Coordinates of C-alpha atoms in Angstrom, one line a residue:
X1 CA 146.0 138.1 151.1
X2 CA 145.5 141.0 148.8
X3 CA 142.9 140.5 146.0
X4 CA 144.2 141.3 142.5
X5 CA 141.9 143.0 140.0
X6 CA 142.4 141.6 136.5
X7 CA 143.2 144.1 133.8
X8 CA 140.4 145.3 131.6
X9 CA 140.9 144.7 127.9
X10 CA 140.0 147.4 125.3
X11 CA 137.4 146.4 122.7
X12 CA 140.0 145.8 120.0
X13 CA 142.1 143.7 122.3
X14 CA 139.1 141.6 123.2
X15 CA 138.3 141.2 119.5
X16 CA 141.9 140.1 118.8
X17 CA 141.7 137.4 121.5
X18 CA 138.3 136.2 120.2
X19 CA 139.6 135.9 116.7
X20 CA 142.7 134.0 117.8
X21 CA 140.6 131.5 119.8
X22 CA 138.2 131.0 116.9
X23 CA 141.1 130.4 114.5
X24 CA 142.8 127.8 116.6
X25 CA 139.6 126.0 117.3
X26 CA 139.3 125.5 113.5
X27 CA 142.9 124.9 112.5
X28 CA 146.5 124.4 113.6
X29 CA 147.8 126.8 111.0
X30 CA 150.2 129.5 112.4
X31 CA 148.5 132.9 112.7
X32 CA 149.4 136.6 113.1
X33 CA 147.8 139.5 115.0
X34 CA 148.8 143.0 113.9
X35 CA 148.6 145.7 116.5
X36 CA 150.4 149.1 116.3
X37 CA 153.2 150.0 118.6
X38 CA 151.7 151.1 121.9
X39 CA 148.4 149.2 121.5
X40 CA 149.0 146.8 124.3
X41 CA 150.2 143.6 122.7
X42 CA 151.3 142.4 126.2
X43 CA 147.8 142.4 127.5
X44 CA 146.5 140.4 124.6
X45 CA 149.3 137.9 125.2
X46 CA 148.5 137.7 128.9
X47 CA 144.8 137.1 128.2
X48 CA 145.6 134.3 125.7
X49 CA 148.0 132.7 128.1
X50 CA 145.4 132.8 130.8
X51 CA 142.8 131.2 128.6
X52 CA 145.1 128.5 127.2
X53 CA 144.3 124.9 128.5
X54 CA 147.9 123.6 128.0
X55 CA 151.4 124.9 128.5
X56 CA 152.3 128.2 126.9
X57 CA 155.7 129.6 125.9
X58 CA 155.9 133.3 125.1
X59 CA 159.1 134.3 123.2
X60 CA 160.6 137.7 122.5
X61 CA 164.0 138.8 121.2
X62 CA 164.9 141.4 123.9
X63 CA 164.7 141.1 127.7
X64 CA 162.7 144.3 128.0
X65 CA 159.8 142.6 126.1
X66 CA 160.2 139.4 128.1
X67 CA 159.9 141.5 131.3
X68 CA 156.9 143.6 130.0
X69 CA 154.9 140.5 128.9
X70 CA 155.6 138.7 132.1
X71 CA 154.5 141.7 134.2
X72 CA 151.1 141.9 132.4
X73 CA 150.5 138.2 133.1
X74 CA 151.3 138.7 136.8
X75 CA 148.7 141.5 136.9
X76 CA 146.1 138.8 136.7
X77 CA 147.3 137.5 140.0
X78 CA 148.8 134.4 138.3
X79 CA 152.3 133.0 138.4
X80 CA 154.6 132.4 135.4
X81 CA 158.3 131.5 134.9
X82 CA 161.0 133.6 133.1
X83 CA 163.7 131.9 131.0
X84 CA 166.1 134.7 130.1
X85 CA 169.8 134.9 130.9
X86 CA 169.6 138.7 130.5
X87 CA 167.2 138.8 133.4
X88 CA 169.2 136.3 135.5
X89 CA 166.4 133.7 135.6
X90 CA 166.1 130.3 133.9
X91 CA 162.8 128.8 135.1
X92 CA 160.7 126.5 132.9
X93 CA 158.6 124.4 135.2
X94 CA 155.3 126.3 135.3
X95 CA 152.4 126.1 132.9
X96 CA 153.3 129.5 131.4
X97 CA 156.9 130.5 130.6
X98 CA 158.1 133.9 129.2
X99 CA 161.5 133.6 127.6
X100 CA 164.1 135.2 125.3
X101 CA 164.6 133.2 122.1
X102 CA 168.4 133.3 122.5
X103 CA 168.2 131.7 126.0
X104 CA 165.6 129.1 125.0
X105 CA 167.3 127.9 121.8
X106 CA 170.5 127.2 123.8
X107 CA 168.5 125.1 126.4
X108 CA 165.9 123.2 124.3
X109 CA 166.1 120.2 126.6
X110 CA 164.5 122.2 129.3
X111 CA 161.4 122.6 127.2
X112 CA 160.5 118.9 126.9
X113 CA 158.3 118.5 130.0
X114 CA 158.2 120.1 133.4
X115 CA 158.9 118.6 136.9
X116 CA 155.3 119.2 137.7
X117 CA 154.2 116.7 135.1
X118 CA 153.0 119.2 132.5
X119 CA 153.0 117.8 128.9
X120 CA 154.5 119.4 125.9
X121 CA 153.7 123.0 125.0
X122 CA 150.3 123.6 123.3
X123 CA 150.7 127.3 122.4
X124 CA 153.8 129.2 121.3
X125 CA 153.4 133.0 121.2
X126 CA 156.1 135.1 119.4
X127 CA 156.2 138.8 120.1
X128 CA 157.7 141.0 117.3
X129 CA 157.2 138.0 115.0
X130 CA 158.5 139.9 111.9
X131 CA 161.8 138.7 113.2
X132 CA 160.9 135.1 112.5
X133 CA 163.1 133.9 109.6
X134 CA 162.1 131.1 107.1
X135 CA 165.6 129.6 107.5
X136 CA 165.4 126.2 109.2
X137 CA 168.6 126.8 111.3
X138 CA 167.4 130.1 112.6
X139 CA 166.7 130.4 116.4
X140 CA 162.9 130.7 116.1
X141 CA 162.6 127.8 113.7
X142 CA 164.8 125.6 115.9
X143 CA 162.6 126.3 118.9
X144 CA 159.4 125.6 116.8
X145 CA 160.8 122.3 115.4
X146 CA 161.7 121.2 119.0
X147 CA 158.2 122.0 120.4
X148 CA 156.5 120.4 117.4
X149 CA 158.5 117.2 117.9
X150 CA 156.8 116.9 121.3
X151 CA 153.4 118.2 120.0
X152 CA 152.7 118.1 116.3
X153 CA 149.5 120.1 116.8
X154 CA 151.3 123.0 118.5
X155 CA 149.5 126.3 118.0
X156 CA 151.7 129.2 116.9
X157 CA 150.7 132.9 117.2
X158 CA 152.8 135.8 116.1
X159 CA 152.2 139.5 117.2
X160 CA 153.7 142.5 115.5
X161 CA 153.1 146.1 114.5
X162 CA 154.9 145.5 111.1
X163 CA 154.0 142.2 109.5
X164 CA 156.7 142.2 106.8
X165 CA 160.4 141.6 106.4
X166 CA 162.7 143.5 104.1
X167 CA 163.5 141.4 101.0
X168 CA 160.7 138.9 101.9
X169 CA 157.5 140.9 102.0
X170 CA 154.5 139.9 104.1
X171 CA 154.9 137.3 106.8
X172 CA 151.5 135.7 106.2
X173 CA 149.7 134.3 103.2
X174 CA 146.0 135.3 103.8
X175 CA 144.3 138.2 105.5
X176 CA 140.9 137.9 107.1
X177 CA 139.7 140.8 105.0
X178 CA 139.7 138.4 102.0
X179 CA 143.0 139.0 100.3
X180 CA 146.4 137.3 99.7
X181 CA 149.4 139.1 101.1
X182 CA 152.5 136.9 101.1
X183 CA 153.4 133.8 99.0
X184 CA 152.2 130.3 99.5
X185 CA 155.5 129.5 101.3
X186 CA 154.9 131.9 104.2
X187 CA 155.3 130.3 107.6
X188 CA 152.4 132.2 109.1
X189 CA 149.2 131.3 107.1
X190 CA 146.6 133.8 108.3
X191 CA 146.4 137.3 109.7
X192 CA 143.4 136.9 112.0
X193 CA 143.1 140.4 113.3
X194 CA 144.6 143.9 112.5
X195 CA 144.0 147.2 114.2
X196 CA 144.8 150.2 112.0
X197 CA 147.1 152.9 113.4
X198 CA 144.9 155.7 112.2
X199 CA 141.9 154.2 114.1
X200 CA 144.0 153.9 117.2
X201 CA 144.9 157.6 117.1
X202 CA 141.3 158.6 116.2
X203 CA 139.9 156.7 119.2
X204 CA 142.4 158.3 121.5
X205 CA 144.4 155.2 122.3
X206 CA 147.6 156.7 120.9
X207 CA 149.0 160.2 120.8
X208 CA 148.6 162.0 117.5
X209 CA 151.8 162.2 115.5
X210 CA 152.3 165.8 114.3
X211 CA 154.7 166.2 111.4
X212 CA 156.5 169.5 111.1
X213 CA 158.5 170.5 108.0
X214 CA 162.0 171.4 109.1
X215 CA 163.0 174.9 108.5
X216 CA 166.7 174.1 108.0
X217 CA 168.7 172.3 105.5
X218 CA 168.2 168.5 105.4
X219 CA 170.4 165.5 104.5
X220 CA 170.0 164.2 100.9
X221 CA 170.0 160.4 100.9
X222 CA 168.2 160.2 97.5
X223 CA 171.3 158.8 95.8
X224 CA 171.6 155.8 98.1
X225 CA 170.2 152.4 97.4
X226 CA 169.7 149.7 100.0
X227 CA 172.1 146.7 99.9
X228 CA 171.2 143.2 98.9
X229 CA 169.6 142.5 102.2
X230 CA 167.3 145.6 101.8
X231 CA 169.3 147.7 104.4
X232 CA 171.4 150.8 103.8
X233 CA 175.1 150.2 104.4
X234 CA 176.6 152.3 107.2
X235 CA 179.6 153.3 105.1
X236 CA 177.3 154.7 102.4
X237 CA 175.3 156.5 105.1
X238 CA 178.4 158.0 106.6
X239 CA 179.4 159.4 103.2
X240 CA 176.3 161.6 103.4
X241 CA 176.3 162.6 107.0
X242 CA 180.0 162.7 108.0
X243 CA 180.8 166.3 108.9
X244 CA 177.7 167.6 107.1
X245 CA 177.3 171.3 107.4
X246 CA 173.6 170.8 108.2
X247 CA 174.1 168.8 111.4
X248 CA 174.7 171.8 113.8
X249 CA 171.7 173.7 112.6
X250 CA 169.5 170.5 112.6
X251 CA 170.4 169.9 116.3
X252 CA 169.9 173.5 117.1
X253 CA 166.3 173.3 115.7
X254 CA 165.6 170.0 117.6
X255 CA 166.7 171.7 120.8
X256 CA 164.6 174.8 120.1
X257 CA 161.5 172.8 119.2
X258 CA 162.1 170.5 122.2
X259 CA 162.2 173.3 124.7
X260 CA 158.7 172.6 125.9
X261 CA 158.8 168.9 125.3
X262 CA 159.3 166.2 127.9
X263 CA 161.4 163.6 126.1
X264 CA 163.3 163.7 122.8
X265 CA 164.6 160.7 120.9
X266 CA 167.0 161.2 117.9
X267 CA 167.6 158.4 115.4
X268 CA 171.1 158.7 113.8
X269 CA 172.4 157.2 110.5
X270 CA 175.6 155.7 111.9
X271 CA 177.7 155.5 115.1
X272 CA 180.0 158.3 113.9
X273 CA 176.9 160.5 113.1
X274 CA 175.4 159.8 116.5
X275 CA 178.6 160.8 118.3
X276 CA 178.6 164.1 116.3
X277 CA 175.0 164.7 117.2
X278 CA 175.7 164.1 120.9
X279 CA 178.4 166.7 120.8
X280 CA 175.9 169.4 119.8
X281 CA 173.3 168.5 122.5
X282 CA 173.2 170.2 125.9
X283 CA 175.8 168.8 128.3
X284 CA 174.5 166.6 131.0
X285 CA 171.1 166.2 129.3
X286 CA 171.8 163.7 126.6
X287 CA 173.1 160.2 126.2
X288 CA 174.0 157.9 123.3
X289 CA 173.1 154.2 122.9
X290 CA 174.4 151.9 120.1
X291 CA 174.6 148.2 119.5
X292 CA 178.0 148.2 121.2
X293 CA 176.9 149.9 124.4
X294 CA 177.5 147.4 127.3
X295 CA 174.2 146.0 128.7
X296 CA 174.5 147.4 132.2
X297 CA 175.4 150.9 130.8
X298 CA 172.6 150.7 128.3
X299 CA 170.1 149.8 131.1
X300 CA 171.3 152.6 133.3
X301 CA 171.0 155.2 130.5
X302 CA 167.5 154.0 129.6
X303 CA 166.3 154.2 133.3
X304 CA 167.8 157.7 133.6
X305 CA 165.9 158.7 130.4
X306 CA 162.6 157.2 131.7
X307 CA 163.1 159.0 135.0
X308 CA 163.6 162.2 133.0
X309 CA 167.1 162.7 134.4
X310 CA 168.1 162.9 130.7
X311 CA 166.0 164.7 128.1
X312 CA 167.7 163.6 124.9
X313 CA 168.4 160.0 123.9
X314 CA 170.4 159.4 120.7
X315 CA 170.5 155.9 119.2
X316 CA 171.6 154.0 116.2
X317 CA 169.0 151.3 115.2
X318 CA 168.7 149.8 118.7
X319 CA 165.6 151.3 120.2
X320 CA 163.1 150.7 117.4
X321 CA 161.4 147.8 119.3
X322 CA 161.0 146.7 122.9
X323 CA 161.5 150.2 124.3
X324 CA 158.7 151.8 126.3
X325 CA 159.0 155.5 127.5
X326 CA 155.5 157.0 127.2
X327 CA 156.7 160.5 128.0
X328 CA 158.6 160.8 124.7
X329 CA 156.9 163.5 122.7
X330 CA 159.5 164.5 120.1
X331 CA 161.0 162.1 117.5
X332 CA 163.8 163.5 115.3
X333 CA 164.7 161.3 112.4
X334 CA 168.2 161.9 110.9
X335 CA 168.5 158.7 108.9
X336 CA 166.7 157.1 105.9
X337 CA 164.3 154.3 106.7
X338 CA 164.2 151.3 104.4
X339 CA 160.4 150.7 104.7
X340 CA 157.2 152.1 106.1
X341 CA 157.4 149.4 108.7
X342 CA 160.7 150.7 110.2
X343 CA 159.3 154.3 109.9
X344 CA 156.3 153.2 111.9
X345 CA 158.5 151.5 114.5
X346 CA 160.6 154.7 115.0
X347 CA 157.6 157.1 115.2
X348 CA 155.8 154.6 117.4
X349 CA 158.3 155.3 120.1
X350 CA 156.5 158.6 120.7
X351 CA 152.9 157.6 120.3
X352 CA 152.2 156.1 123.7
X353 CA 149.9 158.1 126.0
X354 CA 151.2 159.8 129.1
X355 CA 149.8 162.4 131.6
X356 CA 149.7 165.8 130.0
X357 CA 150.8 164.6 126.6
X358 CA 148.6 165.6 123.7
X359 CA 150.7 164.8 120.7
X360 CA 154.1 163.8 119.4
X361 CA 156.2 166.1 117.3
X362 CA 157.9 164.3 114.4
X363 CA 160.9 166.1 112.7
X364 CA 162.2 164.3 109.7
X365 CA 165.6 165.6 108.3
X366 CA 166.2 162.6 106.0
X367 CA 163.4 163.1 103.4
X368 CA 161.7 159.8 104.2
X369 CA 158.9 159.2 101.7
X370 CA 156.7 157.1 103.9
X371 CA 153.1 158.0 105.0
X372 CA 152.8 156.8 108.6
X373 CA 149.2 155.7 107.9
X374 CA 149.7 154.2 104.5
X375 CA 149.5 150.4 104.4
X376 CA 152.5 148.3 103.4
X377 CA 152.6 147.0 99.9
X378 CA 154.8 144.1 100.8
X379 CA 157.1 144.1 97.8
X380 CA 160.2 146.2 97.4
X381 CA 159.5 149.8 96.1
X382 CA 160.6 149.7 92.4
X383 CA 161.4 153.5 92.2
X384 CA 161.4 156.5 94.5
X385 CA 158.6 158.2 92.5
X386 CA 156.2 155.2 93.0
X387 CA 153.4 155.1 95.6
X388 CA 150.8 152.6 96.8
X389 CA 147.9 152.6 94.3
X390 CA 144.6 150.7 94.4
X391 CA 143.9 148.5 91.4
X392 CA 140.6 146.7 91.0
X393 CA 140.7 143.1 89.7
X394 CA 138.6 142.8 86.5
X395 CA 137.8 139.2 87.4
X396 CA 136.8 139.2 91.1
X397 CA 136.6 143.0 91.9
X398 CA 139.2 142.9 94.7
X399 CA 140.8 146.2 95.4
X400 CA 144.5 145.3 95.2
X401 CA 147.3 147.5 96.6
X402 CA 150.4 147.7 94.4
X403 CA 153.3 150.1 93.8
X404 CA 152.5 152.4 91.0
X405 CA 152.3 155.9 89.5
X406 CA 149.4 158.3 89.1
X407 CA 148.6 161.1 86.8
X408 CA 146.0 163.0 88.9
X409 CA 143.4 160.4 89.9
X410 CA 144.3 158.0 87.1
X411 CA 146.6 155.1 87.8
X412 CA 148.8 155.1 84.7
X413 CA 151.2 152.4 85.9
X414 CA 151.4 149.6 88.5
X415 CA 153.8 146.7 89.2
X416 CA 151.3 144.1 90.3
X417 CA 151.6 140.6 88.9
X418 CA 148.6 138.7 90.3
X419 CA 145.3 139.6 92.0
X420 CA 145.6 139.4 95.8
X421 CA 141.9 138.6 96.3
X422 CA 140.5 135.5 97.9
X423 CA 137.6 133.8 96.2
X424 CA 135.4 130.9 97.3
X425 CA 136.0 127.5 95.9
X426 CA 133.1 126.2 93.7
X427 CA 132.1 122.7 92.8
X428 CA 131.6 121.4 89.2
X429 CA 128.1 122.9 89.0
X430 CA 129.4 126.4 90.0
X431 CA 127.9 126.3 93.5
X432 CA 130.1 127.3 96.5
X433 CA 130.4 124.2 98.7
X434 CA 130.8 126.3 101.8
X435 CA 133.7 124.3 103.1
X436 CA 137.5 124.6 103.1
X437 CA 139.6 127.7 102.8
X438 CA 139.1 130.2 99.9
X439 CA 141.7 130.2 97.2
X440 CA 143.6 133.1 95.6
X441 CA 142.0 134.6 92.5
X442 CA 143.8 133.4 89.4
X443 CA 143.7 136.7 87.5
X444 CA 147.2 137.7 86.4
X445 CA 148.1 141.2 85.4
X446 CA 151.5 140.2 84.0
X447 CA 152.4 136.7 82.9
X448 CA 154.1 134.5 80.4
X449 CA 152.1 132.1 78.4
X450 CA 153.1 128.4 78.2
X451 CA 153.6 127.5 74.5
X452 CA 152.6 123.9 75.2
X453 CA 149.2 124.4 76.8
X454 CA 148.5 128.2 76.7
X455 CA 148.3 128.6 80.6
X456 CA 149.3 131.9 82.1
X457 CA 152.2 131.8 84.5
X458 CA 154.0 134.1 86.8
X459 CA 156.7 136.1 85.0
X460 CA 159.4 134.5 87.2
X461 CA 158.1 130.9 86.7
X462 CA 160.4 128.3 85.2
X463 CA 157.7 125.5 84.8
X464 CA 154.1 125.8 83.7
X465 CA 151.6 125.7 86.5
X466 CA 149.2 123.9 84.2
X467 CA 151.2 121.2 82.4
X468 CA 154.5 121.3 84.2
X469 CA 156.3 121.9 80.9
X470 CA 159.6 123.8 81.1
X471 CA 158.8 127.4 80.0
X472 CA 160.8 128.8 77.1
X473 CA 163.5 131.2 78.4
X474 CA 163.6 134.7 76.9
X475 CA 167.3 134.3 76.1
X476 CA 166.5 131.1 74.2
X477 CA 163.9 133.1 72.1
X478 CA 166.5 135.8 71.3
X479 CA 169.2 133.2 70.5
X480 CA 166.9 131.3 68.2
X481 CA 165.9 134.5 66.3
X482 CA 169.5 135.7 66.0
X483 CA 170.4 132.4 64.2
X484 CA 167.8 133.0 61.5
X485 CA 168.7 134.9 58.4
X486 CA 165.2 136.1 57.8
X487 CA 164.7 137.4 61.3
X488 CA 165.3 140.9 62.7
X489 CA 165.9 141.5 66.5
X490 CA 165.5 145.1 67.8
X491 CA 166.8 146.2 71.1
X492 CA 164.0 148.7 71.6
X493 CA 165.1 152.2 72.5
X494 CA 161.7 153.8 71.6
X495 CA 158.2 153.3 70.4
X496 CA 156.2 155.8 68.3
X497 CA 152.4 155.8 67.7
X498 CA 150.7 157.4 64.7
X499 CA 147.1 157.8 63.7
X500 CA 147.1 157.4 60.0
X501 CA 145.3 155.7 57.1
X502 CA 146.1 152.7 55.0
X503 CA 146.3 152.4 51.2
X504 CA 142.5 152.4 50.9
X505 CA 142.1 155.5 53.1
X506 CA 140.8 153.6 56.2
X507 CA 141.9 154.9 59.7
X508 CA 144.7 152.8 61.2
X509 CA 147.0 152.9 64.2
X510 CA 150.7 152.5 63.3
X511 CA 153.1 151.5 66.0
X512 CA 156.8 151.8 65.1
X513 CA 159.6 150.3 67.2
X514 CA 163.2 151.5 66.7
X515 CA 166.6 150.5 68.1
X516 CA 169.7 152.6 68.9
X517 CA 170.9 152.4 65.3
X518 CA 167.7 153.6 63.7
X519 CA 166.4 150.2 62.5
X520 CA 162.6 149.8 62.8
X521 CA 159.8 147.3 62.8
X522 CA 156.1 148.3 62.5
X523 CA 152.7 146.9 63.1
X524 CA 149.2 148.2 62.2
X525 CA 145.9 148.0 63.9
X526 CA 142.3 148.7 63.0
X527 CA 139.8 149.9 65.7
X528 CA 136.6 150.4 63.7
X529 CA 134.6 147.5 64.8
X530 CA 134.0 145.8 68.2
X531 CA 135.8 142.7 66.9
X532 CA 138.8 144.8 65.8
X533 CA 138.9 146.6 69.2
X534 CA 138.7 143.3 71.0
X535 CA 141.6 141.9 68.9
X536 CA 143.7 145.1 69.6
X537 CA 143.0 144.7 73.4
X538 CA 144.1 141.0 73.2
X539 CA 147.3 141.3 71.1
X540 CA 148.5 144.8 72.0
X541 CA 146.9 146.4 75.1
X542 CA 147.3 143.3 77.3
X543 CA 151.1 143.5 77.1
X544 CA 151.6 147.2 76.5
X545 CA 149.5 148.7 79.3
X546 CA 151.6 150.2 82.0
X547 CA 148.6 149.5 84.3
X548 CA 147.5 146.0 83.1
X549 CA 144.0 145.0 84.0
X550 CA 142.7 148.5 83.2
X551 CA 139.3 148.5 81.5
X552 CA 140.4 151.2 79.1
X553 CA 138.9 150.5 75.6
X554 CA 140.1 153.1 73.1
X555 CA 137.7 153.5 70.2
X556 CA 140.0 155.1 67.6
X557 CA 143.7 155.4 66.7
X558 CA 143.6 159.1 67.8
X559 CA 142.5 158.1 71.3
X560 CA 145.4 155.7 71.6
X561 CA 147.9 158.3 70.5
X562 CA 146.3 160.8 72.9
X563 CA 146.7 158.4 75.8
X564 CA 150.2 157.2 74.9
X565 CA 151.3 157.8 78.6
X566 CA 149.4 154.6 79.5
X567 CA 151.5 152.4 77.3
X568 CA 155.0 150.9 77.6
X569 CA 157.5 149.7 75.0
X570 CA 158.8 146.2 74.9
X571 CA 162.5 145.5 75.6
X572 CA 163.0 143.5 72.5
X573 CA 161.0 143.0 69.3
X574 CA 161.5 140.1 66.9
X575 CA 160.4 140.3 63.3
X576 CA 160.4 137.9 60.4
X577 CA 160.5 138.7 56.7
X578 CA 157.4 137.8 54.8
X579 CA 157.9 138.6 51.1
X580 CA 159.3 142.1 50.9
X581 CA 157.9 143.1 54.3
X582 CA 158.8 142.6 57.9
X583 CA 156.2 141.3 60.4
X584 CA 156.4 141.6 64.2
X585 CA 156.3 138.1 65.5
X586 CA 157.3 138.4 69.2
X587 CA 157.8 141.1 71.8
X588 CA 159.7 140.6 75.0
X589 CA 158.7 142.6 78.1
X590 CA 160.2 142.7 81.6
X591 CA 163.4 141.1 80.2
X592 CA 166.0 140.1 82.8
X593 CA 168.4 138.0 80.8
X594 CA 172.1 138.4 79.8
X595 CA 171.5 140.8 76.9
X596 CA 171.8 144.5 77.5
X597 CA 168.7 146.7 77.4
X598 CA 168.6 149.9 75.4
X599 CA 168.0 151.9 78.6
X600 CA 171.4 150.6 80.0
X601 CA 173.5 152.0 77.1
X602 CA 176.2 154.4 78.1

């Protein structure tokens, strides 16, 4: 009998395994490991399956991943079952089973106990876990519910290169670096290990991606917006690319730059676009794969490409995961990508190492704004000109990552609502008890105040987190003001700042709000003393700063006017008449009610 040499784990793979084992010794909370495409997730899965004391089920969404993960486990000289209709095998008796989620969810009764007397599963591993939905009737959740019914203490581990879902954000709640990523309702509780892509390239575990600015005309997708699910609609994409005059010259450049390259993958915007691209590629050297390509044909084309019988492989959103062809060294992107995660998945197809391969050429003809090495923010990008910015929490010091805008090195705006930092729980005497999980820092950058108890709440909250009182709706505030004869409601179309003097010649800051019809309301502020500057920060800066939480403390009206770029105007201002004058009583920011905003006019 031939003796099998167990695979050797790289240092980061060994570290990932250690972190997972430590986590599950302490808790049953579902966990995530983040490893870039091409980093060897299959080997980490195999090692964990080898170490596990009970039964293990490893799930993936495509048969290629099931096969890859199974093969790595066999490399240890161990046996495991495969449960995948696509691979023609439905075995579930051994201690370790590698399955496709589609096949397993249709045969849940096969995963109660095994003929060999094995008990319920103790570990569930989910590859490409960003595909796990929160919906109870989804395939993954049905499998999880079934396994938990037989073992309430089931350990669940997810692995992915991109730990976020469009429209949902991060998959997990806490990160081991001491920060909050996703909401409290995230299925996965903790990210226990993450290996940065930049470090993988630097250490020589992945090929270097080399971006080259295309010398020809590109497609302009800037006018498109993702649909409600966060994805671009194919019809909208087609309107941009169909018969576009740039396509022939783009493909001509791809072919020219690929002359000395081993394998070229092209990512098209739509099926019609892909068919047009294929027509411009060299006859006999290119193939097209779409979601409608029959399974047998798809497999044959992939094998021909891997064998280098084909040089060019065109696809439409089907080869972003579960596809392994290390010789690929040119990626041509002819479609917009909805997130940095999808962009990383696409480019990742060309980053695996191969003999003679030094780098991977990346040609982007769609103007994608993503930085391959930039971390994901987790929330939808609010505008095309925003970028990830670092914002320190004034309470705990955590370096938050939010969408925002810069002016040079200065962050002049961000869209963060609450600090993402984790802080230690303290007892009544202020001493850390050293037990239990840390909690999220309670500093809020943007909030609405409960009128009953004064607690700060998330801007989207309906009930107070302090006293459970129903929070006053912005529309109710407007409706109440509009009923009053001595109230004035401005739909703010502009805000003007002026450094002036009052009737006694003392320096004052005057802020004037005006609506579309020229009506105005004003308020005045003094900044001469520390107390006056503190009051100005509390009643004006706290709400008006485009980058709330900033420690900016202007000392004079002139400084405020000079730095007006840091300030934002409210959406509505409500004033009340006091004697012969109007006083600003309430300002509404981030309004999302039924009334029109001034910016929406016309």
